[in-house]
Amino acid sequence: MRTALLQSSGRPGSVAENLKVLDAAAGRAAAAGATLLTAPEMFLTGYAIGDDIARLAEPADGDSADAIADLATRHGLAIAYGYPERDGGTVHNSAQLISATGDRLANHRKAHLFGGFERDHFTPGEQAVVQAELGGLTVGLMICYDVEFPEYVRAHALAGTDLLLVPTANMHPFQLVAESMIPVRAWENQMYVAYANRVGQEGEFEFFGLSALAGPDGIARARAGRGEELVVADADPALLAASREANPYLKDRRPGLYGSLV
């Protein structure tokens, strides 16, 4: 599956402008042969927008979801994107996957909130594994800090996730996550990990980019720099199968020894 990662912070505070940025990126991704585009955490509205998070939050089936479904259909590719999700009186930091035919396939609510900013504005999600079938692969969803918890990623591996999409808003000084942890997560769980980060200064945060598609061999198939960028690489089912055969971490587990983890 040819996968595109959009590294951009869009236009914080403007849903309309961010939809335009996403539309243009989807056009470039489709022209490069991609069938899936992943945008960063909170891409729809911007991340460091304070109380505007609650004002701009929408339900999972809201107007912006409909707009993204329309542009996914027009460009003929699936789109995963981050947004603030309103559900009654609560707001979640969420990521949604919409198919190339405009269907809402999966919606994940960030389970591990990072720092006081997120805890002040969001309610954590409670679902362990969110997946959908796409292009012959089992695709999972997480958001940023979620992927830094090895047990959470392993839950996806045990549930059969082939490609884990991780919309991200990671900032200085945590470059180690993008540079080292993401390839290791892909290797130790024998999956592809698509890590799509924001970039540039936004409020008090400086996002460092370095988006990557890491393979099950621990090698980044695509790696962005520190500016706005669209990178494209393939998640290859044949490589995934061969790597799992050669590296049987999941088959060689001894769960009886790990009971103290939970």
PDB file of N, CA, C and O in Angstrom, residues 31 41 72 80 96 133 191 237-238 245:
ATOM      1  N   ALA A  31      -1.332  11.749  -7.000  1.00  0.00           N
ATOM      2  CA  ALA A  31      -0.493  11.820  -8.196  1.00  0.00           C
ATOM      3  C   ALA A  31       0.761  10.969  -8.050  1.00  0.00           C
ATOM      4  O   ALA A  31       1.311  10.485  -9.046  1.00  0.00           O
ATOM      5  N   GLU A  41      -1.594  14.960  14.090  1.00  0.00           N
ATOM      6  CA  GLU A  41      -2.494  15.143  15.233  1.00  0.00           C
ATOM      7  C   GLU A  41      -3.118  16.540  15.188  1.00  0.00           C
ATOM      8  O   GLU A  41      -2.447  17.536  14.904  1.00  0.00           O
ATOM      9  N   ALA A  72     -11.642  12.793  -0.151  1.00  0.00           N
ATOM     10  CA  ALA A  72     -11.080  11.447  -0.277  1.00  0.00           C
ATOM     11  C   ALA A  72     -11.646  10.752  -1.504  1.00  0.00           C
ATOM     12  O   ALA A  72     -10.911  10.119  -2.276  1.00  0.00           O
ATOM     13  N   ALA A  80      -6.414   9.605   6.837  1.00  0.00           N
ATOM     14  CA  ALA A  80      -6.453   9.612   8.301  1.00  0.00           C
ATOM     15  C   ALA A  80      -6.021  10.997   8.767  1.00  0.00           C
ATOM     16  O   ALA A  80      -5.029  11.534   8.264  1.00  0.00           O
ATOM     17  N   GLN A  96      -9.320  10.046  12.856  1.00  0.00           N
ATOM     18  CA  GLN A  96     -10.322   9.304  12.099  1.00  0.00           C
ATOM     19  C   GLN A  96      -9.747   8.854  10.758  1.00  0.00           C
ATOM     20  O   GLN A  96      -8.973   9.583  10.131  1.00  0.00           O
ATOM     21  N   GLU A 133      -9.970  -2.596   8.064  1.00  0.00           N
ATOM     22  CA  GLU A 133      -9.351  -3.269   6.928  1.00  0.00           C
ATOM     23  C   GLU A 133      -9.267  -2.288   5.763  1.00  0.00           C
ATOM     24  O   GLU A 133     -10.246  -1.620   5.434  1.00  0.00           O
ATOM     25  N   MET A 191       5.483  -4.809  12.373  1.00  0.00           N
ATOM     26  CA  MET A 191       4.441  -4.067  11.672  1.00  0.00           C
ATOM     27  C   MET A 191       5.070  -2.849  11.024  1.00  0.00           C
ATOM     28  O   MET A 191       6.229  -2.509  11.284  1.00  0.00           O
ATOM     29  N   PRO A 237       3.078  -5.913   1.869  1.00  0.00           N
ATOM     30  CA  PRO A 237       2.645  -7.118   2.576  1.00  0.00           C
ATOM     31  C   PRO A 237       3.627  -8.284   2.442  1.00  0.00           C
ATOM     32  O   PRO A 237       3.768  -9.081   3.376  1.00  0.00           O
ATOM     33  N   ALA A 238       4.311  -8.393   1.316  1.00  0.00           N
ATOM     34  CA  ALA A 238       5.271  -9.486   1.127  1.00  0.00           C
ATOM     35  C   ALA A 238       6.455  -9.330   2.078  1.00  0.00           C
ATOM     36  O   ALA A 238       6.901 -10.312   2.696  1.00  0.00           O
ATOM     37  N   GLU A 245       8.165 -14.044   9.513  1.00  0.00           N
ATOM     38  CA  GLU A 245       8.680 -15.412   9.511  1.00  0.00           C
ATOM     39  C   GLU A 245      10.106 -15.452  10.061  1.00  0.00           C
ATOM     40  O   GLU A 245      10.479 -16.375  10.802  1.00  0.00           O
TER      41      GLU A 245
END
